[in-house]
Short mmCIF file of C-alpha atoms in Angstrom, two decimals:
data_model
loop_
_atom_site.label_atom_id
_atom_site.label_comp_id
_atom_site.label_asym_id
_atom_site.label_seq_id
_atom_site.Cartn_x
_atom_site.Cartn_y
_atom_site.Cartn_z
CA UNK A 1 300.95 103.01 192.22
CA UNK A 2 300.96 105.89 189.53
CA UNK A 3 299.74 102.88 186.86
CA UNK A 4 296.26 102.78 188.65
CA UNK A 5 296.75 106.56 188.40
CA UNK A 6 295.55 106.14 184.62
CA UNK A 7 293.01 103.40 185.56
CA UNK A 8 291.41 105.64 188.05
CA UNK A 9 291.10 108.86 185.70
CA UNK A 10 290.12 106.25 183.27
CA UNK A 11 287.06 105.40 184.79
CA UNK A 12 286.18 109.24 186.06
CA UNK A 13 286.50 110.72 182.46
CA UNK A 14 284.44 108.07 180.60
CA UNK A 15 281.89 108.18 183.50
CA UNK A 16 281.63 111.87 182.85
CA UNK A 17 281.60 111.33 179.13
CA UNK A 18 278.39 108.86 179.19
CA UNK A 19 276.53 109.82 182.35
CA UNK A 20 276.12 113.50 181.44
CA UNK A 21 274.24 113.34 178.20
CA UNK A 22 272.35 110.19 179.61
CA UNK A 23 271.08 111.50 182.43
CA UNK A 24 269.67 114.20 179.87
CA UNK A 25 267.90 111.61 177.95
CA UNK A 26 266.70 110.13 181.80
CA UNK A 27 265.20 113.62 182.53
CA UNK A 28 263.79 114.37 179.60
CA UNK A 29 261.87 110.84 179.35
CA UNK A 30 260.78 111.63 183.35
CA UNK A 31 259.31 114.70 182.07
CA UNK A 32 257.65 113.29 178.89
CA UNK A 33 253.99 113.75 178.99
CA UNK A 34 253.81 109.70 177.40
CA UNK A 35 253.01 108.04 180.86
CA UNK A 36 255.36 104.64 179.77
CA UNK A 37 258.41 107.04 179.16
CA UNK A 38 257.98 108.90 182.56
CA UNK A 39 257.41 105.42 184.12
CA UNK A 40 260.51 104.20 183.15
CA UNK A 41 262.65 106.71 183.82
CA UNK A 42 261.39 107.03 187.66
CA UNK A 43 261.83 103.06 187.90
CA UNK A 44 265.11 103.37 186.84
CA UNK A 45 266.28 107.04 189.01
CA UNK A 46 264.77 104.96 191.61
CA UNK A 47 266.30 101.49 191.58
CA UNK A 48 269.89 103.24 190.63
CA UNK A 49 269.54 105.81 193.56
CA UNK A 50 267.91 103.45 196.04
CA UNK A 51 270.47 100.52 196.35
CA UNK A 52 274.17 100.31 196.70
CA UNK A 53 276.83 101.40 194.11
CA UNK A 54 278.98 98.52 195.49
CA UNK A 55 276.12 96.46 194.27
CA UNK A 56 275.54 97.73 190.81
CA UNK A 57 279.01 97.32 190.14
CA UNK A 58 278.95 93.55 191.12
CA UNK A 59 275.70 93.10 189.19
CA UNK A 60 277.09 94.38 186.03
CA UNK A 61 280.20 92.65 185.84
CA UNK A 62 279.61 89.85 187.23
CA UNK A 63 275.54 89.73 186.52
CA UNK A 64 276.08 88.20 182.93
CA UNK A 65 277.98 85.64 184.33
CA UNK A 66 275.13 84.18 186.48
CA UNK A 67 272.20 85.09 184.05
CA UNK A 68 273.93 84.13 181.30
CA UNK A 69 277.04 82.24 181.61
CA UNK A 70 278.85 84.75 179.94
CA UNK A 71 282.26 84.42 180.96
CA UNK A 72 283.62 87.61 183.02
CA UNK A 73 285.93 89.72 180.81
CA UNK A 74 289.13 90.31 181.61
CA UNK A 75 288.64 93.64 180.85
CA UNK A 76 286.56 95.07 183.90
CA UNK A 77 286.98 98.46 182.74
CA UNK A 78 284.15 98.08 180.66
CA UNK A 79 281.12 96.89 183.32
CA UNK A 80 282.88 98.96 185.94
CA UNK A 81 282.26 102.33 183.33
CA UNK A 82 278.39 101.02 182.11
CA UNK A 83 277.65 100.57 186.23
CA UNK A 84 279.40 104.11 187.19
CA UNK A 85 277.61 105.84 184.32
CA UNK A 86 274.36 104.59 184.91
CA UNK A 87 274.20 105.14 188.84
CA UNK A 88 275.73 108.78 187.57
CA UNK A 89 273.27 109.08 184.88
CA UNK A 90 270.36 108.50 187.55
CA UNK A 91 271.84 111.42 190.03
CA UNK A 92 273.16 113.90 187.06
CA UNK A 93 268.64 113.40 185.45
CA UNK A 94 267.45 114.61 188.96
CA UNK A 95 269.71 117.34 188.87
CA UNK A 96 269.14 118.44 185.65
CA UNK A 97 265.24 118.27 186.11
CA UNK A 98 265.66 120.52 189.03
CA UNK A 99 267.07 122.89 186.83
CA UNK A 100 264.86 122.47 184.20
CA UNK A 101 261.88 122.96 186.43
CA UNK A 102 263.39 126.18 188.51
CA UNK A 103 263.15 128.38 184.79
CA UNK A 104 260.41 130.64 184.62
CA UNK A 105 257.30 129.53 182.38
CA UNK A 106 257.80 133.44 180.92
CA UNK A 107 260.87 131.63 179.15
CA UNK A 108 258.90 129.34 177.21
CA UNK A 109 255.97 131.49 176.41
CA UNK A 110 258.26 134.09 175.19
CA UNK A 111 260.18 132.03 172.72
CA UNK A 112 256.88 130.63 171.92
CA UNK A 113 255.52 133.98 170.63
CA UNK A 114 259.00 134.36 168.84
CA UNK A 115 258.39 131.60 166.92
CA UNK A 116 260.99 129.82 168.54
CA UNK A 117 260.75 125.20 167.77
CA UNK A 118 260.43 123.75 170.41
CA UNK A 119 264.04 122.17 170.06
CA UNK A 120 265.37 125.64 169.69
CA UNK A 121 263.54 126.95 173.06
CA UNK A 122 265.34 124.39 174.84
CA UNK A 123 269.00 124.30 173.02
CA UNK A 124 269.37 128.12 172.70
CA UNK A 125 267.15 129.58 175.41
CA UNK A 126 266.41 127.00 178.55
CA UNK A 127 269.98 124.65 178.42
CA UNK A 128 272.38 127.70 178.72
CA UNK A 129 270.01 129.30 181.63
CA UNK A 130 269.97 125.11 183.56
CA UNK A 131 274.04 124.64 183.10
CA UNK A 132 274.07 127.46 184.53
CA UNK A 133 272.09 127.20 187.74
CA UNK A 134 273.06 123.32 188.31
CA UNK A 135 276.52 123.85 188.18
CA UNK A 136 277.05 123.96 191.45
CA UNK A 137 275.47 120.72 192.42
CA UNK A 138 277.13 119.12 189.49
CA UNK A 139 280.35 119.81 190.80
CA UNK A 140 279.18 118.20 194.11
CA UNK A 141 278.62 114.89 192.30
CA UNK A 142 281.37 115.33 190.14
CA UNK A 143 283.67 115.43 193.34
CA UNK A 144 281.94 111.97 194.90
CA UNK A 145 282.88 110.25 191.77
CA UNK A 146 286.21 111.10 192.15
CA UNK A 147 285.65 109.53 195.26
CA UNK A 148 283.41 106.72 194.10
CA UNK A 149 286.01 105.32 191.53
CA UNK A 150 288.04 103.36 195.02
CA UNK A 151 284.98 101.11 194.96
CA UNK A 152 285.83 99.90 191.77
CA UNK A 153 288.56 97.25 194.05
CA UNK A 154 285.23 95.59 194.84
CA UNK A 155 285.34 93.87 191.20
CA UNK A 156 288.91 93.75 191.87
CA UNK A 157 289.66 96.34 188.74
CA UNK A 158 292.93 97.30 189.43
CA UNK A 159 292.54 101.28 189.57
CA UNK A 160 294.59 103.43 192.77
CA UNK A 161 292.89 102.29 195.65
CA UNK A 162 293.12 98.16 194.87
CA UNK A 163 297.34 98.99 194.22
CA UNK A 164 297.38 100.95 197.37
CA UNK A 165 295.38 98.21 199.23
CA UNK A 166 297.56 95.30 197.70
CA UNK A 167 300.99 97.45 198.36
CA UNK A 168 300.06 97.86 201.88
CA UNK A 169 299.02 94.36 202.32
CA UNK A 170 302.46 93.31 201.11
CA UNK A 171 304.44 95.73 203.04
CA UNK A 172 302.19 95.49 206.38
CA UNK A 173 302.28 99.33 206.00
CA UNK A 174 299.51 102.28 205.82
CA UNK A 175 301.79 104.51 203.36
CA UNK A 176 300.11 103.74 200.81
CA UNK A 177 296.16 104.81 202.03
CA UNK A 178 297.97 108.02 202.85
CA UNK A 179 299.80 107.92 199.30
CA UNK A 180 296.14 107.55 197.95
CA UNK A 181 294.33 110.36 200.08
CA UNK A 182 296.58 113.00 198.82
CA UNK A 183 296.10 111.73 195.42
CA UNK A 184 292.24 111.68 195.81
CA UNK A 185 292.33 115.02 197.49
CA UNK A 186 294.74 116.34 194.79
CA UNK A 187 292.37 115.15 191.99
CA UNK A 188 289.47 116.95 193.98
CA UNK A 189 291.20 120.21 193.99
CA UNK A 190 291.99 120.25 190.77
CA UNK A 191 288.56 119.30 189.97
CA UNK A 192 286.68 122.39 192.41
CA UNK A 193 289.43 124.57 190.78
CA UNK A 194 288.25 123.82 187.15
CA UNK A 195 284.79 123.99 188.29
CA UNK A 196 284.81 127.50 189.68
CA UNK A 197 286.49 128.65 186.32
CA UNK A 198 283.62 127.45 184.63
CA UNK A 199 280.96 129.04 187.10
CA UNK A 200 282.91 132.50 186.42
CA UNK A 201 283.05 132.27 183.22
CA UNK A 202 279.13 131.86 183.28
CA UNK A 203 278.39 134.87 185.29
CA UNK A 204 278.70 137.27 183.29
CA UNK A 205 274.57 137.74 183.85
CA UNK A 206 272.65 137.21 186.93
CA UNK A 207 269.17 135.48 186.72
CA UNK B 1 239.98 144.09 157.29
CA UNK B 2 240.55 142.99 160.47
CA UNK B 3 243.83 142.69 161.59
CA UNK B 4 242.63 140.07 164.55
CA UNK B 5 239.01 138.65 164.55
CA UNK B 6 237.82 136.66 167.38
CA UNK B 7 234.52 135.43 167.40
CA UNK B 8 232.44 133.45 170.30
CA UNK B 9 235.50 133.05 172.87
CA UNK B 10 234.96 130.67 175.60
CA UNK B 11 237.33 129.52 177.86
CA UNK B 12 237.04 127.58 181.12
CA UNK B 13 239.91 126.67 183.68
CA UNK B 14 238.12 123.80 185.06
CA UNK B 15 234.69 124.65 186.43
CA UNK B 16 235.46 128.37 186.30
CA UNK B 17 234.74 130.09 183.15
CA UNK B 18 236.89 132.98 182.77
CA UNK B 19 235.57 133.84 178.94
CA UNK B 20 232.52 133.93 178.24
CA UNK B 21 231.54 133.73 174.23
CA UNK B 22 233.55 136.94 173.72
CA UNK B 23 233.98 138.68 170.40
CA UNK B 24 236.66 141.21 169.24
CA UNK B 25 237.38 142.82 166.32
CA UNK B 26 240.67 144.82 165.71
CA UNK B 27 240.96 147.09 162.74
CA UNK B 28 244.03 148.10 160.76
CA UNK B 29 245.65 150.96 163.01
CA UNK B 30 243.19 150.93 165.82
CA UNK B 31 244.40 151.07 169.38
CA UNK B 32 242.69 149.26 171.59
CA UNK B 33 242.41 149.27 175.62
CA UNK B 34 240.60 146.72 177.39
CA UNK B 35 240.07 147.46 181.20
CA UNK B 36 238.28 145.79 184.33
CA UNK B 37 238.79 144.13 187.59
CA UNK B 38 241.37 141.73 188.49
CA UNK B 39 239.99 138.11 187.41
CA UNK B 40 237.95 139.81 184.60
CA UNK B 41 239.28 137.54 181.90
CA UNK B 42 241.06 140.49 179.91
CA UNK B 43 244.88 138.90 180.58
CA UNK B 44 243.37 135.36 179.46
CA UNK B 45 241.33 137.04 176.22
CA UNK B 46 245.13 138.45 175.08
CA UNK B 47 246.69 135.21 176.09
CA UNK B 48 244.43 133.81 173.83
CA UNK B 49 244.99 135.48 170.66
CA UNK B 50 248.75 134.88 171.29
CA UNK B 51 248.33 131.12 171.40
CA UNK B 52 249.30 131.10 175.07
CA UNK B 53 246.16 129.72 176.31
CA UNK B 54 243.88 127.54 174.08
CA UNK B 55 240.26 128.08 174.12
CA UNK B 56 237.59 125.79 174.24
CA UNK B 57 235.25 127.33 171.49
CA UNK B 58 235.27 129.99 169.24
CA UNK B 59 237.08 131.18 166.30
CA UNK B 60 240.10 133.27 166.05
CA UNK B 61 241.50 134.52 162.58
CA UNK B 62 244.54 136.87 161.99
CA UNK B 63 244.36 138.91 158.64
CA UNK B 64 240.92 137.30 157.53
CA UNK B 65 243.03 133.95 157.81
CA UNK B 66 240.98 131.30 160.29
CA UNK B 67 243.93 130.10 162.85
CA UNK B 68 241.07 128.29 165.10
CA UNK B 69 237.67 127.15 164.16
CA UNK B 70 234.81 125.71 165.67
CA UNK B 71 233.68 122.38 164.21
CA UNK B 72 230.82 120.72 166.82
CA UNK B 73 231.21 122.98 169.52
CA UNK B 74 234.97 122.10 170.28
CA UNK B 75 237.74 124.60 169.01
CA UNK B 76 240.33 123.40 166.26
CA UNK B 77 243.41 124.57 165.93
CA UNK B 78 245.22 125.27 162.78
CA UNK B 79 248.05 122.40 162.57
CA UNK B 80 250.67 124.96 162.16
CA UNK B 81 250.40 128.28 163.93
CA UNK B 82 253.52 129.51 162.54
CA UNK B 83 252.06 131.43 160.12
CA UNK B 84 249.69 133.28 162.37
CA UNK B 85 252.62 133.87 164.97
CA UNK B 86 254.06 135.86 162.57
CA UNK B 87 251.38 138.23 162.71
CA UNK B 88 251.18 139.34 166.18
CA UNK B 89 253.59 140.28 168.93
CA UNK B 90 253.19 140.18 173.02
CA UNK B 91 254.68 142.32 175.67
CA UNK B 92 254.73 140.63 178.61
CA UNK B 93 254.03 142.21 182.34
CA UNK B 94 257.46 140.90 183.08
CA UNK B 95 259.36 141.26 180.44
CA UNK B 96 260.59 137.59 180.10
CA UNK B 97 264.03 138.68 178.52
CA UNK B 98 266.23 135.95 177.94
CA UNK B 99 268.62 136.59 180.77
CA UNK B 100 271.39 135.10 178.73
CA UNK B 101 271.68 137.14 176.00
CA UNK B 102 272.33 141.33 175.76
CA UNK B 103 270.08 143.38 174.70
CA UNK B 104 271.65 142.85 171.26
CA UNK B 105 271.15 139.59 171.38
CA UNK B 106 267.65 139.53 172.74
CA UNK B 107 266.51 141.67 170.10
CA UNK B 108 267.79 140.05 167.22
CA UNK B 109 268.32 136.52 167.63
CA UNK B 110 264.55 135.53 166.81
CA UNK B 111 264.56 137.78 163.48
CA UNK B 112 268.00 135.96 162.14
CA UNK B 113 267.20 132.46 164.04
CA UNK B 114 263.13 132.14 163.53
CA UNK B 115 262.82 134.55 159.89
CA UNK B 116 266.19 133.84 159.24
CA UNK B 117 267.06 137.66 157.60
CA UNK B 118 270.01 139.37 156.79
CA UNK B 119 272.16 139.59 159.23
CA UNK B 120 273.31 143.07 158.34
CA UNK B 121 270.07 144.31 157.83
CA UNK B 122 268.65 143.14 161.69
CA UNK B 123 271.79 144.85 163.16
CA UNK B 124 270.80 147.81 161.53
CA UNK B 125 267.29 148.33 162.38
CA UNK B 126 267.80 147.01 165.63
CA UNK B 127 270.18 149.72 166.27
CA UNK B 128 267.59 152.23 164.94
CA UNK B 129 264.92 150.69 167.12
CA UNK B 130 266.74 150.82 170.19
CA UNK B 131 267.99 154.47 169.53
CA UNK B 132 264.16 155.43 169.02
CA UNK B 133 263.88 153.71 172.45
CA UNK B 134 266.67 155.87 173.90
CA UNK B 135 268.65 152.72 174.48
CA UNK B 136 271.34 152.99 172.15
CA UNK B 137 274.37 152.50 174.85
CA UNK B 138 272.45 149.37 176.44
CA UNK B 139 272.88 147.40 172.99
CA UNK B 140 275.82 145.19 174.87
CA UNK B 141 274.38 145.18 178.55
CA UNK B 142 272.62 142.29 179.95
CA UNK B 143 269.00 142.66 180.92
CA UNK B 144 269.89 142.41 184.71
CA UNK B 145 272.01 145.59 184.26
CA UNK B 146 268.82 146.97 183.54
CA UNK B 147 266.21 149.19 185.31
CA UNK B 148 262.15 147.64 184.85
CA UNK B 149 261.70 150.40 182.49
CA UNK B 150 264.26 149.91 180.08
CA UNK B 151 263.86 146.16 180.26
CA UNK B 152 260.61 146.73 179.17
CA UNK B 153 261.57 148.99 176.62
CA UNK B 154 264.07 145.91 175.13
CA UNK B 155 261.13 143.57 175.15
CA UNK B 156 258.73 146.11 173.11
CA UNK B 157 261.85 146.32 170.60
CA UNK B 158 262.35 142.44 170.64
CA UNK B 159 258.38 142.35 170.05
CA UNK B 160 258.98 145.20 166.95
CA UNK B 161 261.69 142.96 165.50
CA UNK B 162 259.54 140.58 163.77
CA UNK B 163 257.49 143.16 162.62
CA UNK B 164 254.28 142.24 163.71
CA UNK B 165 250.91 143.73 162.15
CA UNK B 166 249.73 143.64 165.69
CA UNK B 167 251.04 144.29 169.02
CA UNK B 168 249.68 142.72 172.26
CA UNK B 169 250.67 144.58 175.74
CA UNK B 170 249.55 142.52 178.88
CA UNK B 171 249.71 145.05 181.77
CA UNK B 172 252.91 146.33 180.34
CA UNK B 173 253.83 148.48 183.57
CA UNK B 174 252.02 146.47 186.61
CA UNK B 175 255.55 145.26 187.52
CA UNK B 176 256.79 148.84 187.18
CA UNK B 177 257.02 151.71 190.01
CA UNK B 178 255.26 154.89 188.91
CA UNK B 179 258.34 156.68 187.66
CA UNK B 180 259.04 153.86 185.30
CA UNK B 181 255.99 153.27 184.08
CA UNK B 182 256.41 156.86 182.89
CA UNK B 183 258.78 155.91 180.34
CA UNK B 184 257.32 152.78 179.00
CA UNK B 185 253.73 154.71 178.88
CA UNK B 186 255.45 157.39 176.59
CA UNK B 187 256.97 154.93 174.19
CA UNK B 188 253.60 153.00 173.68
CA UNK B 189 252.58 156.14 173.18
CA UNK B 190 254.58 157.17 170.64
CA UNK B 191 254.34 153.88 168.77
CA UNK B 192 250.29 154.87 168.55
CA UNK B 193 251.14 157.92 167.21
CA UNK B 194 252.87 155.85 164.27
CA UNK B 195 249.47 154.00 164.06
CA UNK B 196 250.42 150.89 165.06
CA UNK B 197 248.16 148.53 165.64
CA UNK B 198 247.90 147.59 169.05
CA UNK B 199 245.65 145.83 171.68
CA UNK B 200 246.57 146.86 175.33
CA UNK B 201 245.39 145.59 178.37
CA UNK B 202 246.04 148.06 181.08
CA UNK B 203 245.11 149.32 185.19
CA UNK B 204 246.29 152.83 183.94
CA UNK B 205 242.94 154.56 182.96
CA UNK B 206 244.29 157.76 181.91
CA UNK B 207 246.73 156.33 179.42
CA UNK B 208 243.82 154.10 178.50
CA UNK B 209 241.82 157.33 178.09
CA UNK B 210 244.38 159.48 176.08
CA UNK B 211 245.85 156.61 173.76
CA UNK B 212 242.40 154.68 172.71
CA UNK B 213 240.63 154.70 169.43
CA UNK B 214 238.32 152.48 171.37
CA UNK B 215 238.17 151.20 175.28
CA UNK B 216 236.63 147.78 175.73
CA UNK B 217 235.20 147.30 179.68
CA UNK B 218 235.26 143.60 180.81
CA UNK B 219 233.90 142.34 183.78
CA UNK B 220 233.55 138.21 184.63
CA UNK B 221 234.31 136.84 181.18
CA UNK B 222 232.09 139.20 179.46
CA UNK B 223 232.62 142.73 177.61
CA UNK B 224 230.30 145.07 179.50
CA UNK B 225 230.57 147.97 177.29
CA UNK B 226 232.78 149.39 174.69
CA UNK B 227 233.13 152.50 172.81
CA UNK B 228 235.24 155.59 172.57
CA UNK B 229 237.10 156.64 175.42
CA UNK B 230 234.91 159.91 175.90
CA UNK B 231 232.07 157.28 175.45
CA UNK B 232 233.14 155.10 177.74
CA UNK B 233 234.87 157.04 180.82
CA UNK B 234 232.79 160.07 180.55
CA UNK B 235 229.37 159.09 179.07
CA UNK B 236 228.84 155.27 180.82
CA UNK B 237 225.60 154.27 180.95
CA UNK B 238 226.36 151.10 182.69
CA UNK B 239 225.98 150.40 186.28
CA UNK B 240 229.16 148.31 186.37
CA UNK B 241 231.32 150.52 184.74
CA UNK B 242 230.46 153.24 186.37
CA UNK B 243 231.23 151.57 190.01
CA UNK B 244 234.01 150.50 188.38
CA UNK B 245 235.45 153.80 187.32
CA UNK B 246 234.29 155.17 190.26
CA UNK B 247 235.95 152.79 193.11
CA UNK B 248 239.14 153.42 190.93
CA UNK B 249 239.16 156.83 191.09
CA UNK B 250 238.76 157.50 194.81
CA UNK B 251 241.27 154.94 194.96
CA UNK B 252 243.77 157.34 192.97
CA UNK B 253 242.25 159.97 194.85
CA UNK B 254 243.35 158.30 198.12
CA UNK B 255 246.58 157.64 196.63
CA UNK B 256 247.22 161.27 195.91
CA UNK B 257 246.00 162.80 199.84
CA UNK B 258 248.27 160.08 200.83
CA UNK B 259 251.47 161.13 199.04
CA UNK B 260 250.50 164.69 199.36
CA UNK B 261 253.55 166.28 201.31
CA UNK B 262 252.46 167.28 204.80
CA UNK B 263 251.19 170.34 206.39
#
């Protein structure tokens, strides 16, 4: 079982490496004031939030096969990370609007008087102030993909959860599941632990 | 020369007209209070000059340099303000510190980041600034550590830091209790005694009265009257400004029987 152990923090770090800035670029086209931009980006929070992950992950890796007849690649790693990042991307943009939207208009107006660009307001003076107060609900998501990645057995990719599901098939035993839950539960603790390190480290001023 | 020239102001939200074809002059060390009722217009007329409202006509020039014109009745803006943001600098009623910085930091980061200076030299005068302020142990605290007062303080030094040629206060101690507003009131103060050049729009009519070179009364989008403060608070011959000062008085005077310790 540990080999799906790499498979499985495969797909959780590269997840985490695309959906994060992605779902920036999602909520920053929602909050464009060009209508098409804004348009999109709800379509797409929408569709991604509003059906099935199990889905998604079928239509991406198998999609281009019946669109297309693209053979299905061996490696699934790849459609399994593109349909985990965008379903993450969609949650991470509504997150990060909320943020965006709960700091105070005084922010802007003051940088604006400082002379601030407009890139510079939002790098140096909103971003720091959103990490900070979204945090918490990141690490919420962040914990369900943990969870999450056990779906990729539904495109058979063989991460933890498909080796634990195949071992216990062969043995006729439910060791493994258990074997699995600790290691999910492990992962998660390590994950909340890491998290609250960060929010401490980030309170060093209250809002 | 006028520091800040605004000619013809009007500005609508909607179907409400809050300006209406306002003019004001600022000289070259003048202090200036405007005054009035809530909903007078006298926030949005500062707002305004600062860029932080746009208005629909009128003209607005900053050191006999046009920022906004009028071309067909519609304002024009100047495609870069930059140069006119420069010239002024606004204290907000709250503050609007950047939470995420110290004091330090809030002072100095638009002086090194925005007018890119020396380094060395920002440190220094912020240091000198903030000791002038009497907030030379706060330079690492964070502005929550802070009382209202001294917050307020930080954001008139952050405002000082670019060196402006003019400094806009928007009811720089409405979000203050009296005893702070003390504090802020003296360092304004003091700052008018170095003839800056300021605009101020206040509720406190005896600063207003003691500070002013000149006290502008607006009421509904218009300016009512102006003049000296003896002029204007002791020598009104306007209706409206006298019910104004009036109402506001024997509101203070309530204020006082009220807090009056008892019998």
């Amino acid at each position: 079982m540990a080999s799906g152990l790499g498979e499985t923090c495969a797909i959780f770090f590269l997840t985490l490496i695309f959906a994060i800035p992605l779902g920036m670029v999602v909520a920053l086209m929602r909050r464009s004031r060009f209508k098409v931009l804004s348009l999109i980006s709800g379509f797409f929070i929408s569709v991604l939030r509003g059906t099935p992950l199990m889905l998604q992950l079928l239509a991406v890796t198998y999609g281009p096969y019946y669109i297309f007849g693209v053979s299905v690649s061996r490696n699934k790693l790849i459609p399994v990370v593109i349909a985990f990042s965008i379903n993450y991307a969609a949650y991470f943009a509504e997150i990060y609007r909320s943020g965006i939207e709960s700091i105070p208009i005084g922010q802007y107006e003051a940088s604006q008087v400082l002379g601030y660009t407009k890139l510079q307001t939002f790098m140096k003076i909103i971003l720091p102030q959103v990490i900070r107060r979204i945090l918490p609900s990141m690490t919420n998501e962040i914990v369900t993909l943990v969870k999450d990645t056990s779906m990729a057995f539904t495109v058979s990719y063989v991460e933890i959860f498909t080796l634990a599901k195949q071992i216990a098939n062969s043995q006729t035993s439910f060791m493994p599941f258990i074997v699995a839950g600790v290691f999910y539960y492990v992962f998660n603790f390590i994950v909340s632990f890491v998290m609250r390190r960060v929010e401490k480290a980030m309170n060093y001023y209250t809002l | 020369m006028s520091v800040l020239s605004m000619t013809g102001i009007r500005k609508a939200f909607g179907d409400h007209t809050v300006l209406k074809d306002i003019s004001l002059h600022v000289d070259k060390r003048e202090v200036v209070s405007i005054i009035g009722p809530s909903g007078s217009g006298k926030s949005t007329l500062l707002r305004c000059a600062a860029f932080l409202e746009t208005i629909d006509s009128g003209e607005i020039a900053y050191m006999d340099r046009p920022a906004v014109r009028t071309v067909n009745g519609k304002a024009v803006y100047e495609k870069d303000l930059k140069p006119f943001r420069r010239d002024f600098g606004l204290v907000f009623q709250n503050f609007n510190l950047f939470p995420h910085y110290s004091v330090m930091k809030n002072v100095t980061d638009a002086p090194l980041r925005v007018q890119k200076r020396d380094k060395q030299e920002v440190r220094a005068e912020a240091e000198k600034l903030l000791e002038k302020m009497g907030l030379s142990d706060k330079a690492d605290a964070y502005p929550c550590e802070l009382s209202g007062g001294q917050q307020q303080r930080v954001s008139i030094v952050r405002a000082l830091m670019m060196n402006p040629e003019i400094l806009f206060f928007d009811e720089p101690t409405s979000a203050l209790d009296p005893e702070l507003t003390g504090e802020v009131l003296k360092v304004i103060k003091q700052l008018a005694d170095e003839k800056m050049t300021m605009v101020i729009v206040t509720h406190e009519m005896a600063f207003a009265h003691s500070i002013s070179d000149r006290v502008i009364f607006m009421d509904c989008g218009v300016i009512v009257e102006q003049g000296t403060p003896r002029e204007l608070f002791e020598g009104t011959r306007k209706e409206r400004t006298r019910q104004f000062l009036q109402n506001y008085n024997q509101a203070m005077g309530v204020r006082e029987q009220d807090s009056a310790p008892e019998a």
